[in-house]
PDB file of C-alpha atoms in Angstrom:
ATOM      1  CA  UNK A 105     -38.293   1.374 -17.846  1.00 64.00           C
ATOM      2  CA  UNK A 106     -37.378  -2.126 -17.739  1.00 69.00           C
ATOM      3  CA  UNK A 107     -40.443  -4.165 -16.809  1.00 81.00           C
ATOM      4  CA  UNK A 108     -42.464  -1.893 -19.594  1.00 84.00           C
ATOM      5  CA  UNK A 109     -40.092  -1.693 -22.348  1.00 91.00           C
ATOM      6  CA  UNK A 110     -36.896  -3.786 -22.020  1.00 92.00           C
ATOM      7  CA  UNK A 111     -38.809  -6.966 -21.204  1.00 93.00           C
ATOM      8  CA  UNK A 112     -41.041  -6.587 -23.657  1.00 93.00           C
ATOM      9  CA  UNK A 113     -38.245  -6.217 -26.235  1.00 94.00           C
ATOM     10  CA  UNK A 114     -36.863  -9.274 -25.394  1.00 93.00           C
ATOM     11  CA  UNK A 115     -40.093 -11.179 -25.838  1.00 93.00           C
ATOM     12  CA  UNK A 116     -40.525 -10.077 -29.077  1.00 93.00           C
ATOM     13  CA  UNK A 117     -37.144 -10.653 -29.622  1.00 93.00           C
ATOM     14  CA  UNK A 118     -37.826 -14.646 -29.070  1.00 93.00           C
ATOM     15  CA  UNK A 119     -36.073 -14.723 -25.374  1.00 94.00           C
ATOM     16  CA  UNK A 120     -38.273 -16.322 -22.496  1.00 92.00           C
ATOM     17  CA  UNK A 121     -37.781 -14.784 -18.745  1.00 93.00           C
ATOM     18  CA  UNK A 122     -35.671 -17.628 -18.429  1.00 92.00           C
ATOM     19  CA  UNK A 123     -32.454 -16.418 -20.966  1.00 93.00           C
ATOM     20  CA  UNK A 124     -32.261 -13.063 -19.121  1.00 93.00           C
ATOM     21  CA  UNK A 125     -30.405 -12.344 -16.135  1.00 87.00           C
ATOM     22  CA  UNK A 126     -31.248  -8.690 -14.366  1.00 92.00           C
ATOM     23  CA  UNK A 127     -28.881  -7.141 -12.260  1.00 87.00           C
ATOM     24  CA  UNK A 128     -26.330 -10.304 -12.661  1.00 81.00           C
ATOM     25  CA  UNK A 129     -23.873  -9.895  -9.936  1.00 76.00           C
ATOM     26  CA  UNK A 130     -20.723  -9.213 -11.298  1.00 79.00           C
ATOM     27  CA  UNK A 131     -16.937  -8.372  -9.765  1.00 75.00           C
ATOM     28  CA  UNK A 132     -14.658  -5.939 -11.786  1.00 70.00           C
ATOM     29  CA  UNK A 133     -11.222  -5.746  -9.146  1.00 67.00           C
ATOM     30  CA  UNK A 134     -10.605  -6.511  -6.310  1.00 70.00           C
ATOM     31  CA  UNK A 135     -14.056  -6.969  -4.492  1.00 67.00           C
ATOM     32  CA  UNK A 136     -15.655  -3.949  -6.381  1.00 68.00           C
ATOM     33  CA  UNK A 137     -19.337  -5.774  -7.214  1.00 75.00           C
ATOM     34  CA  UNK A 138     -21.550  -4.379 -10.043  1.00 80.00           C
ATOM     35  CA  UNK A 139     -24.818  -5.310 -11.673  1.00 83.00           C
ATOM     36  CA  UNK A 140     -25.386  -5.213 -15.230  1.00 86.00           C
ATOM     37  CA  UNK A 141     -28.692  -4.786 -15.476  1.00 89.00           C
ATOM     38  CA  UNK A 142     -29.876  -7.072 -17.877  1.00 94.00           C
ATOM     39  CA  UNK A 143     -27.134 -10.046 -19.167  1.00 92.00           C
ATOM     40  CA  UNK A 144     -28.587 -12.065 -21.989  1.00 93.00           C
ATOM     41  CA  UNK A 145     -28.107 -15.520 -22.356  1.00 92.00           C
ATOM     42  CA  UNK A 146     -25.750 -15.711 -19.272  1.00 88.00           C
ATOM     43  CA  UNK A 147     -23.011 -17.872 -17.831  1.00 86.00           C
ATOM     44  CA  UNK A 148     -23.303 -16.527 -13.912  1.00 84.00           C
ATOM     45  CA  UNK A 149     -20.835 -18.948 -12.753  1.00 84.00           C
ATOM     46  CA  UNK A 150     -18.429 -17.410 -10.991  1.00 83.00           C
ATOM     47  CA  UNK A 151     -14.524 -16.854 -12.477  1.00 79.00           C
ATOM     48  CA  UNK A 152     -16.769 -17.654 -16.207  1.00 85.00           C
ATOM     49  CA  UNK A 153     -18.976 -15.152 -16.135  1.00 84.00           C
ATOM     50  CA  UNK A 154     -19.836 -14.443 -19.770  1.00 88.00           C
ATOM     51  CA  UNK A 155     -23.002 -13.363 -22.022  1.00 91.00           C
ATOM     52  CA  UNK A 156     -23.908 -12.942 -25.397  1.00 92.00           C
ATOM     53  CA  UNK A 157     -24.905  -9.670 -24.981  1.00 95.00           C
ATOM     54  CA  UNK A 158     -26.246  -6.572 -22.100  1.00 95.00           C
ATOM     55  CA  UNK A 159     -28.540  -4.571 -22.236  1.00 96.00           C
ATOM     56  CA  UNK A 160     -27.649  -1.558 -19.604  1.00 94.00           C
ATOM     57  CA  UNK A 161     -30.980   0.731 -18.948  1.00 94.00           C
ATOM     58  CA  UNK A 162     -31.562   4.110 -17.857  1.00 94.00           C
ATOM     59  CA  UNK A 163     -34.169   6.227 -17.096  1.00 93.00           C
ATOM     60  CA  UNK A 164     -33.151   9.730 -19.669  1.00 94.00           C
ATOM     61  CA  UNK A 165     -30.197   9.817 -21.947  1.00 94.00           C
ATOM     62  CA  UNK A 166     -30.277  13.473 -23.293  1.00 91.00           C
ATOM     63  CA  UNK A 167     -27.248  14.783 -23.269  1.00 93.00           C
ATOM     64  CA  UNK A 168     -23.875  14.082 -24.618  1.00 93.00           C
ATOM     65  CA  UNK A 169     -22.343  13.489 -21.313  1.00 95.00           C
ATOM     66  CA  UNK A 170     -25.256  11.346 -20.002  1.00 95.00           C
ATOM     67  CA  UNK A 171     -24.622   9.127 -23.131  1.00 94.00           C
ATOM     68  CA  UNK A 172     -21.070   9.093 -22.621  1.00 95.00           C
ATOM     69  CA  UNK A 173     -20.968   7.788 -19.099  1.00 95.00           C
ATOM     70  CA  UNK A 174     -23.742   5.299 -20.139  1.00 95.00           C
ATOM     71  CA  UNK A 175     -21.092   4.090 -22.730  1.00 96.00           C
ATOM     72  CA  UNK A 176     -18.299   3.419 -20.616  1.00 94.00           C
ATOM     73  CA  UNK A 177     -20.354   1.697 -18.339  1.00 92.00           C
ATOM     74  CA  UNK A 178     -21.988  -0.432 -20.470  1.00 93.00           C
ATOM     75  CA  UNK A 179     -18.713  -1.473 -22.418  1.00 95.00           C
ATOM     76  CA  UNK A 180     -16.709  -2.355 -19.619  1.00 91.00           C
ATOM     77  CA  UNK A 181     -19.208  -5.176 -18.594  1.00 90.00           C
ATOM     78  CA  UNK A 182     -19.152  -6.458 -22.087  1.00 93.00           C
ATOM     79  CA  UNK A 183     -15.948  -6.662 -22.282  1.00 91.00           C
ATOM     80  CA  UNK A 184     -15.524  -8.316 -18.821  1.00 89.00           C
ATOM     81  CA  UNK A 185     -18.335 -10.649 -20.116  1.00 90.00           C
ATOM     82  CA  UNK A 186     -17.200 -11.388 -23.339  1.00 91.00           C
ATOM     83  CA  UNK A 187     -20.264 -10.289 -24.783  1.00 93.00           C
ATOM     84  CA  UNK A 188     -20.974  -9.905 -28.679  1.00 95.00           C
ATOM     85  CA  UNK A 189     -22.678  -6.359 -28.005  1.00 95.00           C
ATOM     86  CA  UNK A 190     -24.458  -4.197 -25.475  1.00 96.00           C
ATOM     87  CA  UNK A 191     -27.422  -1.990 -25.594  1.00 96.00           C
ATOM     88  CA  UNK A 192     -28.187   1.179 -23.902  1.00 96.00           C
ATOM     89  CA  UNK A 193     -31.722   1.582 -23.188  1.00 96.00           C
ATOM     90  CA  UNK A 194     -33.598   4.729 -21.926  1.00 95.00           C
ATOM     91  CA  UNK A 195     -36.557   6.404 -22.822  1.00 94.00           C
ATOM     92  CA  UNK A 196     -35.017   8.196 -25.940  1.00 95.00           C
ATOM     93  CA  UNK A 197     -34.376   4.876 -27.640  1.00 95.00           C
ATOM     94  CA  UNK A 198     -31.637   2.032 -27.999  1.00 95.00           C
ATOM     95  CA  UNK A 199     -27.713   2.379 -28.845  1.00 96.00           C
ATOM     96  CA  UNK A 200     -26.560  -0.487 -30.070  1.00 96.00           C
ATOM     97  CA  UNK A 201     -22.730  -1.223 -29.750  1.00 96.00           C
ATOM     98  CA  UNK A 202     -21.107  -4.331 -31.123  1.00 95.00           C
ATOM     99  CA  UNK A 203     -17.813  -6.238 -30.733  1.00 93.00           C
ATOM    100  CA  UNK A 204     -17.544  -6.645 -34.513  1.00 91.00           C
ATOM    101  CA  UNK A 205     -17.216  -2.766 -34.707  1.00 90.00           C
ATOM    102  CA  UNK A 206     -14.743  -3.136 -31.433  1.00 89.00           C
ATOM    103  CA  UNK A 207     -17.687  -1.401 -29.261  1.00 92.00           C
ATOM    104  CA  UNK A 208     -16.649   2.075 -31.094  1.00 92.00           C
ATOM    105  CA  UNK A 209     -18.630   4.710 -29.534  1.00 91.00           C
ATOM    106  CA  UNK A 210     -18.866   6.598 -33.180  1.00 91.00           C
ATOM    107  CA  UNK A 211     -20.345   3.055 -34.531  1.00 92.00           C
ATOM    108  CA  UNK A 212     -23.325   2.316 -33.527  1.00 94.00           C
ATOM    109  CA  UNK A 213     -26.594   1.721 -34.590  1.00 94.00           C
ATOM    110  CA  UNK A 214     -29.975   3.892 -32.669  1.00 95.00           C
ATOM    111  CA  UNK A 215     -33.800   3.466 -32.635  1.00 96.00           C
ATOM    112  CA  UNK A 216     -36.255   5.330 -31.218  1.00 95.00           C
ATOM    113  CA  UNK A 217     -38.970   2.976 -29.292  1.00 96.00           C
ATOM    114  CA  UNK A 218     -41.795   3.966 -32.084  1.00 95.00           C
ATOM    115  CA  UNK A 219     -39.281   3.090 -34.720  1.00 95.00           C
ATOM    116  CA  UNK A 220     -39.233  -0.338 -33.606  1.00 94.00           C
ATOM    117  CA  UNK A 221     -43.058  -0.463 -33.545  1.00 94.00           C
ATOM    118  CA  UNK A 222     -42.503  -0.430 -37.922  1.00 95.00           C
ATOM    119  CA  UNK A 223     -41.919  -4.053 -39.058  1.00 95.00           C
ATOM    120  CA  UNK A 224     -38.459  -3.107 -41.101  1.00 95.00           C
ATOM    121  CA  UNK A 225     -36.981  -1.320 -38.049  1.00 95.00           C
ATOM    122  CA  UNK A 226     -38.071  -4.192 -36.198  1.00 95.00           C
ATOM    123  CA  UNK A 227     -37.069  -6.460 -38.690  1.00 94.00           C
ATOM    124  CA  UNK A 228     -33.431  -4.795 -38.296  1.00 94.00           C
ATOM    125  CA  UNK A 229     -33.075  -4.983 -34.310  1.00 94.00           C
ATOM    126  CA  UNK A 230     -33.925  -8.101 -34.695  1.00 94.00           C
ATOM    127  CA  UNK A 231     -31.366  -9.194 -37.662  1.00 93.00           C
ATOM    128  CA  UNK A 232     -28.408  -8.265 -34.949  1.00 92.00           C
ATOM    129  CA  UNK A 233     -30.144  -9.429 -31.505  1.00 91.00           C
ATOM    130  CA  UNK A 234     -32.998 -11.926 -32.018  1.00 92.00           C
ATOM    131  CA  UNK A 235     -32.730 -15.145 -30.412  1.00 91.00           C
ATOM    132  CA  UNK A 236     -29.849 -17.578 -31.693  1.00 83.00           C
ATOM    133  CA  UNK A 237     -27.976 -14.380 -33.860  1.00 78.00           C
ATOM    134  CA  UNK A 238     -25.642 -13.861 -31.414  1.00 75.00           C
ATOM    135  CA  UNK A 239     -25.584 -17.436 -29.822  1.00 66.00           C
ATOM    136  CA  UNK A 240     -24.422 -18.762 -33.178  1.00 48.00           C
ATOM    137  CA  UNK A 241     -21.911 -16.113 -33.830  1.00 47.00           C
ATOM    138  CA  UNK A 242     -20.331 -16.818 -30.960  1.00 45.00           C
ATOM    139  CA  UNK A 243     -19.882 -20.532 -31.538  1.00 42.00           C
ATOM    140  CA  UNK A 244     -18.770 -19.614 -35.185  1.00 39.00           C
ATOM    141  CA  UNK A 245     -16.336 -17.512 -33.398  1.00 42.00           C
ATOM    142  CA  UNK A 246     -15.010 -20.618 -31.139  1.00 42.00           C
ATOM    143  CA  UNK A 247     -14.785 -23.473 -33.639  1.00 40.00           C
ATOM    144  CA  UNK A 248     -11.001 -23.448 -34.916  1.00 41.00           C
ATOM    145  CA  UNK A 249     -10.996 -23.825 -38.604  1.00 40.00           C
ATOM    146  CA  UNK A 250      -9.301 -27.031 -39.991  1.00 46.00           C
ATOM    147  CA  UNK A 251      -7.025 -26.437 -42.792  1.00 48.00           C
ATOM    148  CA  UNK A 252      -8.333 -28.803 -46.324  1.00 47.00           C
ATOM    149  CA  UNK A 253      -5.637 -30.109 -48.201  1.00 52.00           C
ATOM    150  CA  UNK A 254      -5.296 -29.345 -51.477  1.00 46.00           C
ATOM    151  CA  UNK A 255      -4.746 -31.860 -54.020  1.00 46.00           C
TER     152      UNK A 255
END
């Protein structure tokens, strides 16, 4: 799944080998270690561990529990990371949950791996995760606005 699809993705998405980290070691309590399986654009230094966004895979999400669990998972690493969004990837297709929507399991956006092979669906994935969308955001996000005076 990931070498033949999730990679991939990211290449097309404009990220090199070397702006993805997989199975980025990551602690949640007190020793408890897990390993989001792919962290984009990560900080792995430890106490700052952040990314812009994850990308959590598995092999079959089919039914509602299966998509559930994959949820839960998948937010709580970006939330410990501060990420902008997560992805779950399986062979069914991509769920797309951002922190703009507050990673609401109702709001998200899907796509089917031969809808992204159409240059509008494409064209969309690419609008919220392409290289730099997120990376920008986020410094958008940090810069504290200066009040103008008005004369």
């Amino acid at each position: 799944m990931e070498i033949q699809l999730v990679e991939p993705l990211l290449t097309q998405l404009g990220y090199s080998a070397d702006d993805w980290l997989r199975q980025m070691p990551l602690r949640m309590g007190r020793g408890e270690r897990n390993y989001p399986d792919y962290a984009v654009e990560p900080n792995p230094m430890r106490g700052e561990e952040s990314a812009s966004f994850l990308i959590e895979t598995k092999y079959q999400i089919s039914t509602k529990r299966e998509i559930e669990d994959a949820f839960i998972q998948g937010k709580s690493y970006a939330l410990r990371l501060q990420a902008r969004a997560f992805m779950l990837a399986a062979k069914e297709g991509m769920w797309l949950y951002r922190q703009e929507d507050g990673f609401s399991a109702e709001r998200h956006l899907h796509w089917t791996w031969q809808d992204i092979e159409h240059p509008d669906r494409f064209h969309e994935l690419a609008a919220e995760l392409g290289k730099g969308r997120l990376t920008s955001q986020r410094r958008r996000a940090r810069v504290p606005r200066v009040p103008t005076e008005r004369k």
